[in-house]
Short mmCIF file of C-alpha atoms in Angstrom, two decimals:
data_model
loop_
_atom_site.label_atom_id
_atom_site.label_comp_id
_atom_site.label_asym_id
_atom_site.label_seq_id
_atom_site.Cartn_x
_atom_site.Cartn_y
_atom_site.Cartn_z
CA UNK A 56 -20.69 -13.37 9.39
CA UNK A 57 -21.93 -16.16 6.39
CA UNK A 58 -18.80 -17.92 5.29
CA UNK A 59 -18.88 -18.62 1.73
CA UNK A 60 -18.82 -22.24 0.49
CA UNK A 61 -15.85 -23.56 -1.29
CA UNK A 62 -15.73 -24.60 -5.01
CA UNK A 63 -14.10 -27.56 -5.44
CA UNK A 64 -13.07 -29.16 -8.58
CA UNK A 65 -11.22 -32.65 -9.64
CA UNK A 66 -9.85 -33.37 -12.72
CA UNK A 67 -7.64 -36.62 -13.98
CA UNK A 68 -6.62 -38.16 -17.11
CA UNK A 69 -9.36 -40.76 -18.11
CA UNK A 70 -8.74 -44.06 -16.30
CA UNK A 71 -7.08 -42.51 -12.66
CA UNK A 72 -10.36 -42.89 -10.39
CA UNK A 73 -12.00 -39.57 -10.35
CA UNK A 74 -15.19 -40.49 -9.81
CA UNK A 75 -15.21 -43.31 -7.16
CA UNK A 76 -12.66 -40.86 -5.46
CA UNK A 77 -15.66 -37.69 -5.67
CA UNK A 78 -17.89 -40.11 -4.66
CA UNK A 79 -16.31 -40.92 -1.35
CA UNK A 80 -15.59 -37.77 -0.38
CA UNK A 81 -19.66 -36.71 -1.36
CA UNK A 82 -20.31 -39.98 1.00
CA UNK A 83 -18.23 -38.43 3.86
CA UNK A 84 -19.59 -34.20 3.24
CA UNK A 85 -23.36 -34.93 2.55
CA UNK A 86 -23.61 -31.38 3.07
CA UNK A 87 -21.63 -30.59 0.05
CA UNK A 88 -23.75 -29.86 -3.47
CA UNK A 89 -22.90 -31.12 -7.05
CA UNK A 90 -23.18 -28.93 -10.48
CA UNK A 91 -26.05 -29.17 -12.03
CA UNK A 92 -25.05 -29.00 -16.17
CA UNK A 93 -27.46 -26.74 -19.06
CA UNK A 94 -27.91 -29.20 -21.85
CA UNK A 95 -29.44 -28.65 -25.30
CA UNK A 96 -31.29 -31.63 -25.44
CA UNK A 97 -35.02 -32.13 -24.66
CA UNK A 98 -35.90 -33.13 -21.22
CA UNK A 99 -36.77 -37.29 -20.94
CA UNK A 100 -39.91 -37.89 -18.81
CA UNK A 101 -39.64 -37.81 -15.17
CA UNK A 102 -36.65 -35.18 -15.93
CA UNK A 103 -36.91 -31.74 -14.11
CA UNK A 104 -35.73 -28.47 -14.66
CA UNK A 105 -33.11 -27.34 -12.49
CA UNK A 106 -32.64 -31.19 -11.20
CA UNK A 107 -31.67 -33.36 -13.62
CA UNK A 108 -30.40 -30.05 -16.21
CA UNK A 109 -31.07 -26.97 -17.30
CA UNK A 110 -32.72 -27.51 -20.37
CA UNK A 111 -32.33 -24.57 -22.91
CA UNK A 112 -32.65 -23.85 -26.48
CA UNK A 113 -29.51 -24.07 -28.58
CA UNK A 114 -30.10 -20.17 -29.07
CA UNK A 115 -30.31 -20.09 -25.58
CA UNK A 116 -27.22 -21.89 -25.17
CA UNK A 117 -25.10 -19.62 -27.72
CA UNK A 118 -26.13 -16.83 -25.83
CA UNK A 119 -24.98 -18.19 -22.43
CA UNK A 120 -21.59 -19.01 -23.76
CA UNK A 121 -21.18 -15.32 -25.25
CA UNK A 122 -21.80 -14.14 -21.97
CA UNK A 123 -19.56 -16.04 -20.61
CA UNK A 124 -22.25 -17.95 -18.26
CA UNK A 125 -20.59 -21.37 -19.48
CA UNK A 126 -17.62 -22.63 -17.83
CA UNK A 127 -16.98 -25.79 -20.03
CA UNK A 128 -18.90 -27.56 -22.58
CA UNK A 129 -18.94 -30.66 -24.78
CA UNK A 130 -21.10 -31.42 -27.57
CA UNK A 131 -22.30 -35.44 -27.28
CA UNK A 132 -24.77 -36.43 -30.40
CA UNK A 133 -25.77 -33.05 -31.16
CA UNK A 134 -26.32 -31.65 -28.24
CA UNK A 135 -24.36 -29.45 -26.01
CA UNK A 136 -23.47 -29.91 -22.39
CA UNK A 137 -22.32 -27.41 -20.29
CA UNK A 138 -21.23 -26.25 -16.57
CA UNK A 139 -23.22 -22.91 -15.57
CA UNK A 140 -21.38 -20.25 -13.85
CA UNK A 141 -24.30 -18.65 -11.79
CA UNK A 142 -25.64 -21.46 -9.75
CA UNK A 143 -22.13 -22.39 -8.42
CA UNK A 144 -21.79 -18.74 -7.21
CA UNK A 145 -25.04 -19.05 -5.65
CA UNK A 146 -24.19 -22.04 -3.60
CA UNK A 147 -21.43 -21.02 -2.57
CA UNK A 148 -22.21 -17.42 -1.37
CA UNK A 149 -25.49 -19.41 0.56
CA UNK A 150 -22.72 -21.62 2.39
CA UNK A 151 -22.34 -24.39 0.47
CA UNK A 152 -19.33 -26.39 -0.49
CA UNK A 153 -19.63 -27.26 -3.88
CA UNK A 154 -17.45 -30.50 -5.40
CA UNK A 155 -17.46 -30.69 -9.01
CA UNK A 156 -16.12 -33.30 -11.91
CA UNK A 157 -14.43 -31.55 -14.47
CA UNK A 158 -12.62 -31.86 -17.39
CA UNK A 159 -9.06 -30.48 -16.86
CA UNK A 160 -9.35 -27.76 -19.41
CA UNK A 161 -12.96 -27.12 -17.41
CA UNK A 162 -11.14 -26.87 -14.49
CA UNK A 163 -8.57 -24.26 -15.48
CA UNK A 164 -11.47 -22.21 -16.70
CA UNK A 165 -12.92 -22.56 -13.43
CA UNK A 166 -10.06 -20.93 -11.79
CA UNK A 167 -9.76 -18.29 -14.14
CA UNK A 168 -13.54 -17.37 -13.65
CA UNK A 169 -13.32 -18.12 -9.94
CA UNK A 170 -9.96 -17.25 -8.48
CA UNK A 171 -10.87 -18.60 -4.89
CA UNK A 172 -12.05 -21.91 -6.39
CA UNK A 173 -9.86 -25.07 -5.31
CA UNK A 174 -8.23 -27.20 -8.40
CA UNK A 175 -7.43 -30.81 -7.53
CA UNK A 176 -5.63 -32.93 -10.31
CA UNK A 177 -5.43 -36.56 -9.63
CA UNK A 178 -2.75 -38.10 -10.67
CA UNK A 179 -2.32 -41.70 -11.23
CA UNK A 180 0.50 -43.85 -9.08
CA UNK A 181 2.17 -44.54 -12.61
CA UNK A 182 2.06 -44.78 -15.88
CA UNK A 183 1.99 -48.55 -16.13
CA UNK A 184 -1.62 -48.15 -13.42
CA UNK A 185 -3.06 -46.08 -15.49
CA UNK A 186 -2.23 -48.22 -18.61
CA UNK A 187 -3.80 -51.58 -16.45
CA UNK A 188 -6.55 -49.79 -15.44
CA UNK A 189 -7.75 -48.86 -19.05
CA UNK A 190 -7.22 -52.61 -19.61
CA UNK A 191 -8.82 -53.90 -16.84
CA UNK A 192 -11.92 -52.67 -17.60
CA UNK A 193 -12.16 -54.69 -20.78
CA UNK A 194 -14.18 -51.92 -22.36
CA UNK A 195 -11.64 -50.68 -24.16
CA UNK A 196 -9.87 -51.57 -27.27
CA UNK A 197 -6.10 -51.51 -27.68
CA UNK A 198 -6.19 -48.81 -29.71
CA UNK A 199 -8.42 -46.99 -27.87
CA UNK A 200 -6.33 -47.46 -24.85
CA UNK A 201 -3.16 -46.51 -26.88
CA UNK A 202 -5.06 -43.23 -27.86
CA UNK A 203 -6.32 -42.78 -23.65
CA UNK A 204 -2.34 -43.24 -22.72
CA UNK A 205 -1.02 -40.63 -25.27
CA UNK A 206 -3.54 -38.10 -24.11
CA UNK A 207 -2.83 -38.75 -20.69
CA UNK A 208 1.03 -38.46 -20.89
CA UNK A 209 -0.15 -34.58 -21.93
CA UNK A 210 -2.67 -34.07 -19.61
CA UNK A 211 -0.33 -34.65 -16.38
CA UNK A 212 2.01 -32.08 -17.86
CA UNK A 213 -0.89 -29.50 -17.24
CA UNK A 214 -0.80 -30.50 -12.90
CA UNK A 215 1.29 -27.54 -12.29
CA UNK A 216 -1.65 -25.38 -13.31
CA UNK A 217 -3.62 -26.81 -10.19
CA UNK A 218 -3.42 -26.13 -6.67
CA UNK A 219 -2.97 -29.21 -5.66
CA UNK A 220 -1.79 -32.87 -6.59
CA UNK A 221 -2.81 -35.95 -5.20
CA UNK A 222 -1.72 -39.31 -6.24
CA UNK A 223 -4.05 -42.10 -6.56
CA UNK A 224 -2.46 -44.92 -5.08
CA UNK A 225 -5.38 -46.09 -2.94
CA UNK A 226 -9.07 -44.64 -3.03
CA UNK A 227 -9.13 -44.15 0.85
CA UNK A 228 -5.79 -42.69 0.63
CA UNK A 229 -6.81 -40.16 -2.35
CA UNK A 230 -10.09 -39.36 -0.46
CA UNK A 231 -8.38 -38.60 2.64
CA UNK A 232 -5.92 -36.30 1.64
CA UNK A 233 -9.36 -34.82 -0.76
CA UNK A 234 -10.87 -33.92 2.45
CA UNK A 235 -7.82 -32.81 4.27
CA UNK A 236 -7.38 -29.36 1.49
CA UNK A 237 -11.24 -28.76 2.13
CA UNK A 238 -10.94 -29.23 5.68
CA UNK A 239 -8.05 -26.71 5.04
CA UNK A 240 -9.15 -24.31 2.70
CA UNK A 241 -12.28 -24.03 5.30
CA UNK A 242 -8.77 -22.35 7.72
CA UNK A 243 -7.84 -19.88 4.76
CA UNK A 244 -7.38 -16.85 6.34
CA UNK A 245 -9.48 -14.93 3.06
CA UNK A 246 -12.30 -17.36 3.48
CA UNK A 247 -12.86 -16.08 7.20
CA UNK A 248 -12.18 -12.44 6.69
CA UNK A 249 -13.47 -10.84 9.83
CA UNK A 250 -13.52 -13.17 11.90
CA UNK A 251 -11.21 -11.39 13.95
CA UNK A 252 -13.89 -8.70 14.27
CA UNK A 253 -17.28 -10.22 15.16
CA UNK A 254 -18.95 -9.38 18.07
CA UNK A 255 -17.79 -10.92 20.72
CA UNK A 256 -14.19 -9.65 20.02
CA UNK A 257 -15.37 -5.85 19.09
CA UNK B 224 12.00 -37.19 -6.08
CA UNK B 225 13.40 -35.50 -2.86
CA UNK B 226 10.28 -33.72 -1.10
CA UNK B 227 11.33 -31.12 1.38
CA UNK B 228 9.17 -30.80 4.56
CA UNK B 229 6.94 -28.30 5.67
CA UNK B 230 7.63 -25.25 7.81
CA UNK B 231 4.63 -25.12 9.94
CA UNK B 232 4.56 -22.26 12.43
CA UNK B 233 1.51 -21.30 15.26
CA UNK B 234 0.57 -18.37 17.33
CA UNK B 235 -1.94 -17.12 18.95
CA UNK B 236 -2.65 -14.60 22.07
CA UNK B 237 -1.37 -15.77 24.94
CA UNK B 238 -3.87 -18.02 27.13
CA UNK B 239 -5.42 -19.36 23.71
CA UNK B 240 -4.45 -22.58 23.95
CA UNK B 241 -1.08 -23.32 21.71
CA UNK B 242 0.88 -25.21 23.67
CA UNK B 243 -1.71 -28.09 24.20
CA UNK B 244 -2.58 -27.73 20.83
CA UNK B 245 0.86 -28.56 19.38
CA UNK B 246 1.28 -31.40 21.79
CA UNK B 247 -1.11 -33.08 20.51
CA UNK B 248 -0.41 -32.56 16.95
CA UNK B 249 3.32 -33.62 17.42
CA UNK B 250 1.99 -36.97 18.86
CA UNK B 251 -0.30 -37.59 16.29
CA UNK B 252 3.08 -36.39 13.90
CA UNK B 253 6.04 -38.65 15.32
CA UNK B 254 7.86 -37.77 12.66
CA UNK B 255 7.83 -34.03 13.07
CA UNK B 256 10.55 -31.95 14.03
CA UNK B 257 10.79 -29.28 16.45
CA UNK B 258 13.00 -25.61 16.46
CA UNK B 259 16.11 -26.07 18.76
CA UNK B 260 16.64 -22.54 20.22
CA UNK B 261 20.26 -20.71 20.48
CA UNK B 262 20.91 -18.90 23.85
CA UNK B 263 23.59 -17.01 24.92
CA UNK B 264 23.17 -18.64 28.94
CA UNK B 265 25.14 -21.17 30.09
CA UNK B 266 24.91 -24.68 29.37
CA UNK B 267 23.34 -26.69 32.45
CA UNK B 268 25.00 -30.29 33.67
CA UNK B 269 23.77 -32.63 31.06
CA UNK B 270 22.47 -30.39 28.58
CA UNK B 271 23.57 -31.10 25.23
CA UNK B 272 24.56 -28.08 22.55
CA UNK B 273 22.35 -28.99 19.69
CA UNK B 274 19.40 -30.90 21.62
CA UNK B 275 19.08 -28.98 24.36
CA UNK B 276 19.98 -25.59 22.76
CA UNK B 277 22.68 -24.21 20.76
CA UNK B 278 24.65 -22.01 23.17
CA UNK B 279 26.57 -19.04 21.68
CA UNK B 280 28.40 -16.25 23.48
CA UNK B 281 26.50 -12.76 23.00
CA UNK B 282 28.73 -11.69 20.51
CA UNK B 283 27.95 -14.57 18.29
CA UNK B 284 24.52 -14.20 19.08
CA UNK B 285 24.59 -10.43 18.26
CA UNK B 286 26.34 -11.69 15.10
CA UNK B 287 24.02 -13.98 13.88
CA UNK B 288 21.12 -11.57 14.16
CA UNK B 289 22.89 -9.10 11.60
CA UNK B 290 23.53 -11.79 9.59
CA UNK B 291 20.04 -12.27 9.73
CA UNK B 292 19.97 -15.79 10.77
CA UNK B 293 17.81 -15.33 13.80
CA UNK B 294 14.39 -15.33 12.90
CA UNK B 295 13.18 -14.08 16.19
CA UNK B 296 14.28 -13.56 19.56
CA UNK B 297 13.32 -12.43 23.13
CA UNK B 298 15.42 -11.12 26.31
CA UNK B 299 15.07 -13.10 29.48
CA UNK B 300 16.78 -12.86 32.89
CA UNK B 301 19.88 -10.88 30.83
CA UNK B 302 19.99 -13.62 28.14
CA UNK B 303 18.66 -14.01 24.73
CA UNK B 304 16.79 -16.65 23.34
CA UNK B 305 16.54 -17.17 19.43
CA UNK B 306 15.13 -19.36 16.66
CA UNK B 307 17.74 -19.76 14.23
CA UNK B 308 17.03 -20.05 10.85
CA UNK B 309 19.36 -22.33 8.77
CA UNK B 310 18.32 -25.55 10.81
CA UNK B 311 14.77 -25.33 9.58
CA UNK B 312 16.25 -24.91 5.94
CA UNK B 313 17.91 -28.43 7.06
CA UNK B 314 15.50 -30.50 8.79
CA UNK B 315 12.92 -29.17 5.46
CA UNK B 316 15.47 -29.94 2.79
CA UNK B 317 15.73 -33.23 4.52
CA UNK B 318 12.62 -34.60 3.98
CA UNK B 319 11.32 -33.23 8.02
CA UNK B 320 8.11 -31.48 8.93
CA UNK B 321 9.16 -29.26 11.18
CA UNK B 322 6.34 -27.78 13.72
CA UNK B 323 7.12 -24.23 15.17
CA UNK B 324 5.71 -22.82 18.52
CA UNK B 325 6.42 -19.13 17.69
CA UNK B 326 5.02 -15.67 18.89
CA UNK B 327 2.82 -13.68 16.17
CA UNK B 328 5.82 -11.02 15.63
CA UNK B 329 7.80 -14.19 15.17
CA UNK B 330 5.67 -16.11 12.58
CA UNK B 331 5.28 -13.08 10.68
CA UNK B 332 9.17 -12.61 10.61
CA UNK B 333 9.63 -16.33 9.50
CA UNK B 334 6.99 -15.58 6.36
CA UNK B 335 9.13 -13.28 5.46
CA UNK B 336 12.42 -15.58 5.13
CA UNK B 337 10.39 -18.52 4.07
CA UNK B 338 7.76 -17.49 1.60
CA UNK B 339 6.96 -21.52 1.61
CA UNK B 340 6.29 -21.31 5.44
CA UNK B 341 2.98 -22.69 6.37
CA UNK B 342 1.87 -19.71 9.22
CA UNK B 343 -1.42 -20.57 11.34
CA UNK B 344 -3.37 -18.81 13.65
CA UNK B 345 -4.92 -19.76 16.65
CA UNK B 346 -8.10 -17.78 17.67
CA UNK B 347 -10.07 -17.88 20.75
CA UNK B 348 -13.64 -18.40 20.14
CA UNK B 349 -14.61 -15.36 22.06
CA UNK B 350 -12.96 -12.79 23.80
CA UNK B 351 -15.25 -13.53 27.05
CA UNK B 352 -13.77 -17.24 26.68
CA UNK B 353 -9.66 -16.26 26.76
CA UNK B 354 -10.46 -14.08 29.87
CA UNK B 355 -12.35 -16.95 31.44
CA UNK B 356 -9.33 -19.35 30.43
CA UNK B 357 -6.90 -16.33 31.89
CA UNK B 358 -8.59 -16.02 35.33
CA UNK B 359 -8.76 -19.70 35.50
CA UNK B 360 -5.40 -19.99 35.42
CA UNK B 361 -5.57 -18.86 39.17
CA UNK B 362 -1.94 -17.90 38.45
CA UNK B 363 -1.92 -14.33 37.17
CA UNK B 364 -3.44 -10.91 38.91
CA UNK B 365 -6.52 -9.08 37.84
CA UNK B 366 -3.83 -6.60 36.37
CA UNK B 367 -2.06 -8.89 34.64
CA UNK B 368 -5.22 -10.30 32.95
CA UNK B 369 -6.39 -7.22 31.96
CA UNK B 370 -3.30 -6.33 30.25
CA UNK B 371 -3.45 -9.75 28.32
CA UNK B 372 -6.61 -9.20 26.80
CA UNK B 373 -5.71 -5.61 25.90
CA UNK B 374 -2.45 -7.09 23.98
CA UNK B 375 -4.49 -9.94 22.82
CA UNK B 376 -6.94 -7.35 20.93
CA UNK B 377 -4.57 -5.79 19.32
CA UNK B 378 -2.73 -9.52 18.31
CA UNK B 379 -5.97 -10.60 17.17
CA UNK B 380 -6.12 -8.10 14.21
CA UNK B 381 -2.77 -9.31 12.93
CA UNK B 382 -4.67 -12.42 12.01
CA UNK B 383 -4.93 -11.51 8.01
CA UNK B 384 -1.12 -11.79 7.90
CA UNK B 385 -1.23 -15.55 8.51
CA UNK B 386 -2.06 -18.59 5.83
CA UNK B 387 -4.33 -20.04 7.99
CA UNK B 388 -6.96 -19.44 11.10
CA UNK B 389 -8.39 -21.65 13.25
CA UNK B 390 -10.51 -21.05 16.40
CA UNK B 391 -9.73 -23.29 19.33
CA UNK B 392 -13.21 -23.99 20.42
CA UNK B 393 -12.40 -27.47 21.37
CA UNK B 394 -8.88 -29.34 21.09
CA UNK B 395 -9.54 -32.06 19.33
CA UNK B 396 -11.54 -30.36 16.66
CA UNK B 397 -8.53 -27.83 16.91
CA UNK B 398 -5.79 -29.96 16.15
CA UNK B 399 -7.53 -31.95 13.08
CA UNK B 400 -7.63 -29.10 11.62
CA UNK B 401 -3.93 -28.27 12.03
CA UNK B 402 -3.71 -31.76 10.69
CA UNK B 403 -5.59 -31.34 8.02
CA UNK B 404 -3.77 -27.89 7.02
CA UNK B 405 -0.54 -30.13 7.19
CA UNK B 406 -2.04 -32.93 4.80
CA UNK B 407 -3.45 -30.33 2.27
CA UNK B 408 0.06 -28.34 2.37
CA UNK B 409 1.76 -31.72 1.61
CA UNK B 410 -0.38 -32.05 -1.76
CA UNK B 411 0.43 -28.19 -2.79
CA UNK B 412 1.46 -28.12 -5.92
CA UNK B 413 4.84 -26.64 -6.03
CA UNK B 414 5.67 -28.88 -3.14
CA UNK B 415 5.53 -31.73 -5.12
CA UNK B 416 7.41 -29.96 -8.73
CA UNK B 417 8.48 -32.48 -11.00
CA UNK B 418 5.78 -35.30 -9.68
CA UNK B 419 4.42 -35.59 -13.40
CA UNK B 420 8.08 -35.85 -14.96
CA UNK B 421 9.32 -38.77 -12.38
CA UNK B 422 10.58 -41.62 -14.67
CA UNK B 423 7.32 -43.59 -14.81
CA UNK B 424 5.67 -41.35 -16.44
CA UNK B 425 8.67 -40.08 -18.93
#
């Protein structure tokens, strides 16, 4: 029997902690494999195909996302950035777990490509963190943070989409609980179908 | 926000390990309930109706069951021995985990009433390991044995019905993973409706 890998995706409002969250959890499942995006834009040096992206043409590209072979995409200074279907199926059916960062309409996309893919919104302890987190970082200016809040207060409407909700109230709290649904979805019954019938119980 | 608590059942063929399972998980869960069954025998000196079980006569036991509030029940020695259903609806609506120690006919049966019931199964890692575990026992006769296994292949294939499989290959690693099913349950999403819409974020 290969057990398929799982495919794993967080999404957040800007501001809640995704990615030091993803990166604990990568810390504590080295095992577990990251999405490599397609991008339009020409490869820098040292860059390699298939590592850093998956350079194609913008033809290319348009061609891709007809087919259906792009999950999400952005466009940042002319170029277009995108999550490829293909390789995450590939992982997944070789065994691997695969943990990606996406945006939250990227993750709902996700799930409708993927129905046994795993969607995990973080969601921030309140609205007055989130709003001192944008400020903390002193990056931002107020109206820029005004803008981040209003988008937010939409964005957490769209957590009853997901399968699960996890409140960012402390990183090792949030990573925890991260691990726990992988741990579990490892124990759905569909993910282990005949398991009941290997070999040794024949 | 009130959250209910889970409705966690387990079963497994007999000899796979359950009980020692569940121990351990309750100690690691304090806070977790268990099922108080109803009999129809007699109270014994310093039994309590309620903690130690809730006795009924036969007729209100006979009762309850076509009134459907007996999720399952077994014969024993003349008596019957139940799981009732409405205290689970209480301990859950309360805020309790409740943990359940239930046959497979039994989990199956509580699915049914509680389509939010967490149901687990517990699988021997081979079928050469539960009859080593059986004869070790020392306690039960070749016969018996061999009628165990033949029950517990046929149990075994009921495993698709449940939420959740794990193989007892070791305890420990066993009951994290219960654990872990608990955590991730506790983060579904429509466990936690409404989480976006609590005042701080309104």
């Amino acid at each position: 029997m290969t057990k398929h890998g799982l495919i794993v995706s967080l999404s957040g409002p800007s501001g809640v902690g995704k990615g030091t969250i993803l990166a604990k959890v990568r810390e504590d499942f080295p095992d577990s494999k990251s999405s490599v995006s397609v991008t339009t834009r020409s490869p820098r040096e040292g860059e390699e195909e298939g590592v850093a992206y998956y350079f194609r043409s913008k033809e290319q590209f348009k061609q891709m996302l007809s087919d259906g072979e792009i999950i999400e995409y952005d466009e940042y200074v002319g170029n277009y950035y995108g999550t490829p279907a293909a390789p995450l199926k590939e992982m997944s059916a070789s065994g691997s777990d695969v943990l990606l960062d996406l945006t939250i309409a990227g993750s709902l996309a996700l799930k409708e490509k993927f129905d046994e893919a795993v969607t995990i919104f973080i969601l921030p302890p309140s609205f007055e963190e989130l709003e001192g987190r944008l400020k903390g970082r002193g990056t931002e200016t107020e109206e820029v943070v005004a803008k981040r809040m209003a988008q937010a207060k939409g964005e957490i409407l769209r957590a009853n989409e997901f399968d699960y909700v996890v409140v960012n109230d402390d990183l090792e709290t949030a990573a925890s609980k991260i691990e726990a649904i992988i741990e579990a979805e490892r124990c759905r019954y569909e993910r282990n179908i005949g398991i009941e019938k290997k070999s040794s119980w024949a």
